[in-house]
Each structure stands twice: as C-alpha cells, then as structure tokens.
Coordinates of C-alpha atoms in Angstrom, one line a residue:
Chain A
M1 CA 0.2 -0.1 0.1
S2 CA 1.3 3.2 -0.8
D3 CA 2.2 6.0 1.5
T4 CA -0.7 8.1 0.6
L5 CA -3.1 5.5 1.0
N6 CA -1.4 4.7 4.5
N7 CA -1.9 8.3 5.4
L8 CA -5.7 8.3 4.3
V9 CA -6.3 5.2 6.3
R10 CA -4.9 6.7 9.3
T11 CA -6.9 10.0 8.7
V12 CA -10.0 8.3 8.0
E13 CA -9.7 5.8 11.2
R14 CA -8.9 9.0 13.3
E15 CA -12.0 10.7 11.8
A16 CA -14.0 7.7 12.4
R17 CA -13.8 8.0 16.0
L18 CA -16.7 10.6 15.8
L19 CA -19.1 7.6 15.2
A20 CA -18.2 6.3 18.8
G21 CA -20.8 9.1 20.1
L22 CA -23.7 7.5 17.9
P23 CA -26.6 6.3 20.8
A24 CA -26.3 2.5 21.0
V25 CA -29.2 0.7 19.5
Q26 CA -30.6 -2.8 20.4
P27 CA -33.2 -4.8 19.2
S28 CA -36.1 -5.6 21.6
P29 CA -35.9 -8.7 23.6
E30 CA -39.0 -10.0 22.0
C31 CA -37.5 -9.3 18.8
L32 CA -34.2 -11.3 19.7
A33 CA -36.3 -14.2 20.9
R34 CA -38.5 -14.3 17.7
V35 CA -35.5 -14.2 15.3
R36 CA -33.6 -16.6 17.5
A37 CA -36.4 -19.2 17.2
A38 CA -36.8 -18.5 13.5
V39 CA -33.2 -19.4 12.9
L40 CA -33.2 -22.5 15.1
A41 CA -36.5 -23.4 13.4
E42 CA -34.8 -22.9 9.9
A43 CA -31.7 -24.7 10.9
E44 CA -33.7 -27.7 12.2
R45 CA -36.0 -27.8 8.8
L46 CA -33.0 -27.9 6.7
G47 CA -30.6 -30.0 9.2
A48 CA -33.2 -32.8 9.2
R49 CA -33.3 -33.8 5.7
P50 CA -30.2 -34.4 3.4
R51 CA -28.7 -31.5 1.5
R52 CA -30.2 -31.8 -1.9
T53 CA -29.0 -29.6 -5.0
R54 CA -30.1 -29.7 -8.3
V55 CA -27.5 -31.3 -10.3
A56 CA -27.8 -31.7 -14.1
P57 CA -25.3 -34.3 -15.2
P58 CA -23.5 -32.7 -18.2
W59 CA -24.8 -35.7 -20.5
L60 CA -28.4 -34.8 -19.9
A61 CA -29.1 -32.1 -22.1
S62 CA -27.8 -33.9 -25.4
A63 CA -29.4 -37.1 -24.3
A64 CA -32.8 -35.4 -23.6
A65 CA -32.4 -33.1 -26.9
L66 CA -31.6 -36.7 -28.7
L67 CA -34.6 -38.5 -27.4
L68 CA -37.1 -35.5 -27.7
A69 CA -36.1 -35.2 -31.3
V70 CA -36.8 -38.8 -32.1
G71 CA -39.9 -39.1 -30.0
L72 CA -41.5 -35.8 -31.7
S73 CA -40.6 -36.9 -35.2
G74 CA -42.4 -39.9 -34.5
V75 CA -45.5 -38.2 -33.1
L76 CA -45.4 -35.7 -36.0
R77 CA -45.5 -38.5 -38.8
H78 CA -48.3 -40.1 -36.7
S79 CA -50.0 -36.9 -36.5
T80 CA -50.1 -35.6 -40.2
P81 CA -52.8 -37.6 -41.4
W82 CA -55.0 -36.0 -38.6
F83 CA -54.6 -32.6 -39.5
G84 CA -53.9 -33.0 -43.2
A85 CA -57.2 -35.0 -43.9
G86 CA -59.3 -32.5 -42.1
T87 CA -61.2 -35.0 -39.8
M88 CA -60.6 -36.1 -36.5
D89 CA -60.6 -40.0 -35.0
T90 CA -62.1 -39.4 -31.6
D91 CA -60.3 -42.8 -30.7
L92 CA -57.2 -41.7 -31.7
V93 CA -57.6 -38.2 -29.5
A94 CA -58.4 -40.4 -26.5
V95 CA -55.4 -42.7 -27.0
W96 CA -53.5 -39.5 -27.5
V97 CA -55.0 -37.9 -24.3
D98 CA -53.9 -41.0 -22.3
A99 CA -50.6 -41.5 -23.8
V100 CA -49.9 -37.6 -23.0
D101 CA -51.1 -38.0 -19.2
E102 CA -49.2 -41.3 -18.9
S103 CA -46.1 -39.8 -20.0
R104 CA -46.3 -36.8 -17.3
E105 CA -46.8 -39.4 -14.9
T106 CA -43.6 -41.2 -16.0
L107 CA -41.5 -38.2 -16.0
A108 CA -42.9 -36.8 -12.6
A109 CA -41.7 -40.2 -11.3
L110 CA -38.6 -39.8 -12.9
L111 CA -38.0 -36.5 -11.6
E112 CA -39.0 -37.5 -8.0
E113 CA -36.9 -40.8 -8.0
G114 CA -33.9 -38.3 -8.7
W115 CA -33.4 -38.1 -12.3
M116 CA -32.4 -34.4 -12.1
V117 CA -32.2 -34.0 -8.2
S118 CA -29.5 -36.2 -6.7
A119 CA -27.8 -36.0 -3.4
S120 CA -25.0 -33.5 -3.3
G121 CA -21.7 -35.0 -2.3
A122 CA -22.9 -38.5 -2.9
D123 CA -21.0 -40.7 -5.3
V124 CA -23.0 -40.8 -8.6
D125 CA -23.1 -43.6 -10.4
Y126 CA -23.6 -42.0 -13.9
D127 CA -23.6 -45.3 -16.0
T128 CA -26.4 -46.7 -13.9
Q129 CA -28.3 -43.7 -14.1
I130 CA -28.4 -43.3 -17.7
D131 CA -29.3 -46.9 -18.2
D132 CA -32.4 -46.0 -15.9
I133 CA -33.0 -42.8 -17.8
L134 CA -32.9 -44.4 -21.2
D135 CA -35.1 -47.0 -19.8
G136 CA -37.5 -44.3 -18.5
F137 CA -37.3 -42.7 -22.0
K138 CA -38.5 -46.0 -23.5
E139 CA -41.4 -46.4 -21.3
F140 CA -42.1 -42.5 -21.7
F141 CA -42.3 -42.7 -25.4
G142 CA -43.9 -46.5 -25.8
P143 CA -47.5 -45.1 -25.9
F144 CA -46.8 -42.9 -28.7
E145 CA -45.6 -46.0 -30.7
T146 CA -49.1 -47.4 -30.5
L147 CA -50.9 -44.3 -32.2
Chain B
M1 CA -16.1 -14.8 21.1
D2 CA -12.5 -15.0 20.0
Q3 CA -11.2 -15.9 16.4
V4 CA -10.4 -19.7 17.4
E5 CA -14.1 -20.2 18.9
L6 CA -15.8 -18.3 16.2
E7 CA -14.1 -20.9 13.7
D8 CA -15.1 -24.0 15.7
V9 CA -18.9 -22.3 15.7
L10 CA -18.5 -21.5 12.0
R11 CA -17.5 -25.1 11.4
R12 CA -20.4 -26.6 13.3
A13 CA -22.6 -24.0 11.6
C14 CA -21.6 -25.2 8.2
R15 CA -23.3 -28.5 9.2
R16 CA -26.4 -26.8 10.2
D17 CA -26.0 -27.4 13.9
P18 CA -28.9 -25.2 15.4
Q19 CA -26.8 -24.6 18.6
A20 CA -24.0 -22.8 16.5
L21 CA -26.3 -20.9 14.3
G22 CA -27.8 -19.7 17.4
R23 CA -24.5 -18.6 18.8
L24 CA -23.8 -16.7 15.7
F25 CA -27.2 -14.7 16.1
D26 CA -26.3 -14.2 19.7
Q27 CA -22.9 -12.7 18.7
F28 CA -23.8 -10.6 15.6
G29 CA -27.6 -10.1 15.7
P30 CA -27.3 -6.8 17.8
R31 CA -24.7 -5.3 15.6
V32 CA -26.6 -6.3 12.3
F33 CA -29.5 -4.7 13.8
G34 CA -27.4 -1.5 14.4
L35 CA -26.5 -1.3 11.1
L36 CA -30.1 -1.9 9.4
L37 CA -31.6 0.3 11.7
R38 CA -29.2 3.1 10.8
M39 CA -29.6 2.3 7.4
T40 CA -33.4 2.1 7.2
G41 CA -34.4 4.4 9.8
S42 CA -37.3 2.0 11.0
R43 CA -37.1 0.0 13.6
D44 CA -39.7 -2.6 12.2
V45 CA -37.9 -2.8 9.1
A46 CA -34.6 -3.4 10.7
E47 CA -35.9 -6.2 12.9
D48 CA -37.8 -7.8 9.6
L49 CA -34.3 -7.3 7.6
M50 CA -32.5 -8.8 10.7
Q51 CA -34.4 -11.9 10.4
E52 CA -34.2 -12.1 6.7
T53 CA -30.4 -11.8 7.1
F54 CA -30.0 -14.6 9.2
L55 CA -32.3 -17.0 7.5
R56 CA -30.3 -16.5 4.2
I57 CA -27.3 -17.3 6.7
V58 CA -28.9 -20.5 7.5
R59 CA -29.9 -21.4 4.1
T60 CA -26.6 -20.7 2.6
I61 CA -23.9 -21.4 5.3
D62 CA -22.8 -24.5 3.5
Q63 CA -21.4 -22.3 0.8
Y64 CA -19.6 -20.1 3.1
E65 CA -15.9 -20.3 2.5
E66 CA -13.5 -20.1 5.5
A67 CA -10.9 -18.1 3.5
G68 CA -13.4 -15.2 3.7
R69 CA -14.2 -13.5 7.0
F70 CA -17.7 -14.5 8.2
E71 CA -18.3 -10.9 9.3
A72 CA -17.7 -9.6 5.6
W73 CA -20.2 -12.0 4.2
L74 CA -22.7 -11.4 7.0
F75 CA -22.9 -7.5 6.8
R76 CA -22.7 -7.7 2.9
I77 CA -26.1 -9.7 3.1
A78 CA -27.7 -7.2 5.6
A79 CA -26.4 -4.2 3.5
N80 CA -27.6 -5.7 0.1
L81 CA -31.2 -6.2 1.8
A82 CA -31.4 -2.7 3.3
R83 CA -30.1 -1.4 -0.2
D84 CA -32.5 -3.3 -2.0
R85 CA -35.1 -2.0 0.1
A86 CA -34.3 1.7 -0.3
R87 CA -34.2 1.0 -4.0
R88 CA -37.6 -0.2 -4.0
L89 CA -38.8 2.7 -2.0
G90 CA -37.2 5.2 -4.4
R91 CA -38.8 3.5 -7.3
R92 CA -42.3 4.0 -5.7
G93 CA -41.3 7.5 -4.6
E94 CA -41.4 6.9 -0.9
H95 CA -39.1 8.1 1.4
V96 CA -37.8 7.1 4.8
S97 CA -38.9 9.1 8.0
W98 CA -36.1 9.6 10.3
D99 CA -37.6 11.5 12.8
A100 CA -39.5 9.0 14.6
L101 CA -36.6 6.9 14.8
E102 CA -34.5 9.8 16.4
E103 CA -37.7 10.4 18.6
G104 CA -37.5 6.8 19.7
A105 CA -33.7 6.9 20.5
S106 CA -33.9 10.1 22.7
V107 CA -36.8 8.4 24.6
A108 CA -34.9 5.1 25.0
A109 CA -31.8 7.1 25.8
A110 CA -33.6 8.9 28.5
R111 CA -34.9 5.6 29.9
T112 CA -31.3 4.1 30.5
M113 CA -30.3 7.5 32.0
D114 CA -27.6 6.9 34.6
H115 CA -28.9 8.3 38.2
E116 CA -25.5 8.9 39.5
S117 CA -24.9 11.8 36.6
P118 CA -28.3 12.5 34.9
D119 CA -27.1 16.0 33.5
R120 CA -23.9 14.6 31.7
K121 CA -25.8 11.4 30.7
L122 CA -28.6 13.5 29.2
L123 CA -26.2 15.8 27.3
A124 CA -24.5 12.6 26.0
D125 CA -27.6 11.4 24.9
E126 CA -28.7 14.6 23.2
A127 CA -25.5 14.8 21.3
G128 CA -25.8 11.2 20.3
A129 CA -29.2 11.7 19.1
H130 CA -28.0 14.8 17.0
L131 CA -25.0 13.0 15.5
A132 CA -27.6 10.1 14.6
A133 CA -29.9 12.6 12.8
C134 CA -26.9 14.3 11.1
L135 CA -26.2 10.7 10.0
A136 CA -29.5 10.4 8.5
R137 CA -28.8 13.6 6.3
L138 CA -25.9 11.8 4.6
T139 CA -26.4 10.1 1.1
D140 CA -27.1 6.6 1.1
A141 CA -23.4 5.6 -0.1
E142 CA -21.6 8.1 2.6
R143 CA -23.9 6.5 5.4
E144 CA -23.6 3.2 4.2
I145 CA -19.8 3.0 4.2
L146 CA -19.4 4.7 7.7
L147 CA -22.1 2.4 9.1
L148 CA -20.5 -0.8 7.7
R149 CA -17.0 0.5 9.4
H150 CA -18.5 1.2 12.7
Y151 CA -20.8 -1.9 13.2
S152 CA -19.2 -4.5 11.0
E153 CA -15.6 -3.7 12.6
L154 CA -14.1 -4.5 9.2
S155 CA -11.0 -2.7 7.9
F156 CA -11.7 -0.3 5.0
R157 CA -9.6 -2.9 2.8
E158 CA -12.3 -5.4 3.6
I159 CA -15.1 -2.9 3.0
A160 CA -13.8 -2.1 -0.3
D161 CA -13.7 -5.5 -1.2
M162 CA -17.2 -6.0 0.1
L163 CA -18.6 -3.1 -1.9
G164 CA -16.4 -3.8 -5.0
V165 CA -14.7 -0.7 -5.2
P166 CA -10.8 0.2 -5.1
L167 CA -9.5 1.1 -1.7
G168 CA -8.8 4.6 -2.4
T169 CA -12.4 5.2 -3.5
A170 CA -13.8 3.6 -0.3
L171 CA -11.4 5.9 1.7
A172 CA -12.1 8.9 -0.3
R173 CA -15.8 8.3 0.2
A174 CA -15.7 7.7 4.0
H175 CA -13.3 10.6 4.3
R176 CA -15.9 12.9 2.7
A177 CA -18.8 11.6 4.6
L178 CA -16.8 12.1 7.9
Q179 CA -16.1 15.6 7.0
R180 CA -19.9 16.1 6.0
L181 CA -21.0 14.7 9.3
R182 CA -18.9 16.7 11.4
S183 CA -19.9 19.8 9.4
L184 CA -23.6 19.0 10.3
H185 CA -22.9 17.9 13.9
E186 CA -21.1 21.2 14.5
G187 CA -24.2 23.1 12.9
K188 CA -22.0 24.3 9.9
G189 CA -23.9 22.3 7.3

C-alpha cells in the first residue's frame, strides 16, 4: 500500500472516532427471541433432511434433446393424417390424451426418483443412472408408438 | 467470542448445527440490527431485515468459505437487503422518515439514564441523538460506508472489497462522508 493510502487510512480512522458518539441501539428482547427461534427452526428444518441440490449431469441435455427429437419426429409422423385429412378420429384423440397423461406421470416419477435432483456430495453412478433414464424414456415414449 | 472459538462455531454452523447458528445470531445479531436500523431508519424494518439476513445465513451457510471473513459475508447480506429496500422505495417515490427513529432513540436513551450523573448522561444522549440525525442526512452511499465501518468492525480494505470498489475510492468516500457529518454535527451544514 502506498504512503498516500496509508496516510488516508490513518486520517479516516481518526475521523471515524466521531461515530463512537452514536447512541447504542438494541433490538427488543421480544425481537431477539423471535428471530433466534426462527433461525433455530430453519436450521432444524434444513438440517433434518439430506442436503439436496439440483445437479444436471453434463450428458443430460444432449440425451434429452436426442430423445425428444426422436420422439417428436415419431409423433409428427403419426399426427400428419389427422390434420391433413381434415377429420379427427375421436378414438385416436383419446389414445393421445392417455399417452400424454401417462408420459407426464412417468416424467414426474423420474424427477421424483432423482433423475435431475441427486444428493449433493454423494458418489453418483452416472452409468447406472443413464441406463435408468434411457429405460425411463423408452417407457415414456412407448405409448406414442401405438398411436 | 475469539477467532478460534468463532472458527469452531462456524465449522459446526456449516453443518447446520442449530446451537452453533444460535451462537452466531447471539454474537452478531445486535450489530447487524444496529447497521440495519441506521440504514433504514425504521425499527420494524430493521427487525424484519435482521431476521431475513440470518435466515439467508442459515440457508446458505454451506456455501461459506473459510478463506473469507464471516463478518464480511454477513454484513454484505444485511447491507444488500437494506440497499435493495431503499431502491424499491425510491422507485415507488417513498422516503424514509427518520424523525420517528430519532425521537424513539432519545426516549430510549432517557430511559436508560444513569442516575448518578443525569445531566452529563442527558447531554451525551442529546449529542448522540443529534449525531444520529446528522448521519441520516448523508447520502445513502456515504452513510453505508460509515455504518459498515462502525458496526461490522471490518477494515476499510475489507469494506472496499465488500463494496467492490478500490480501496482509494472507499477511503475517499468515507473521508468525505466524515467531513460532512462533522460539519452537520457542528451546525455548519
């Protein structure tokens, strides 16, 4: 630090003694007790469950993009006659709706089971996970194959 | 709490040990409150922001790196919360009323008057209340740097790092703020 800065530090520190005259302010005892209780409750809440952070494995984006592309191309191939012919088969629509519902449930289950959310700090076996995810996607897109 | 004890408490707090987090609150809560009260001018707001500050600490304590000083991290969170609030009020065209705070401070000071030397204590209290009123007349940036120095007890180097400004800038700002404060306090402002 240069002499100029050192001198300025000393000057400002000396001038800052003026602040010692500020009246001391304290939170009320009720406030202290309330905030302390909130801090402890939050610590208990967060400490009682394993720390979980969102971890998206690096291969996830490409895998998802690939599978979605494959799935969408299949869906679009099947969907073309519906709109192109100007008529709508109500049975097919019902199957479509069921498939979408089922796929949502599958996706929700995958997420819940730790597809994207995995325990922080734990050893993650990505090979096993990717197999599980691919199986999941297969199941996910299965209903579309029958459309 | 000395440095060794603080480091031990912080290690336990990083594992979200409630007792350790309670110790941190006991140790730093009143100083954080002081900073927030002087920055916001409202006891209610300062109490709310103090709670928010410590809840954020609890939620993110696992990200605390021992290389940095805990006080710098803690007071940065508190100051950011107060600054964000001031910005929100500014956008809505609202202004802080400091009169109520200073009136409250005088009443509180009078309540704790020392009976052995009441006149002297009263004068000191009045001077303190006047100083606080003068502090409230500084700009937000001027007031913030002085309050951070006073309540966090960090060095100006650490405060400069906290504010993301060069040390020279922080010192110049503090120097200017102190000159203005003294001038106002002596009735020249």
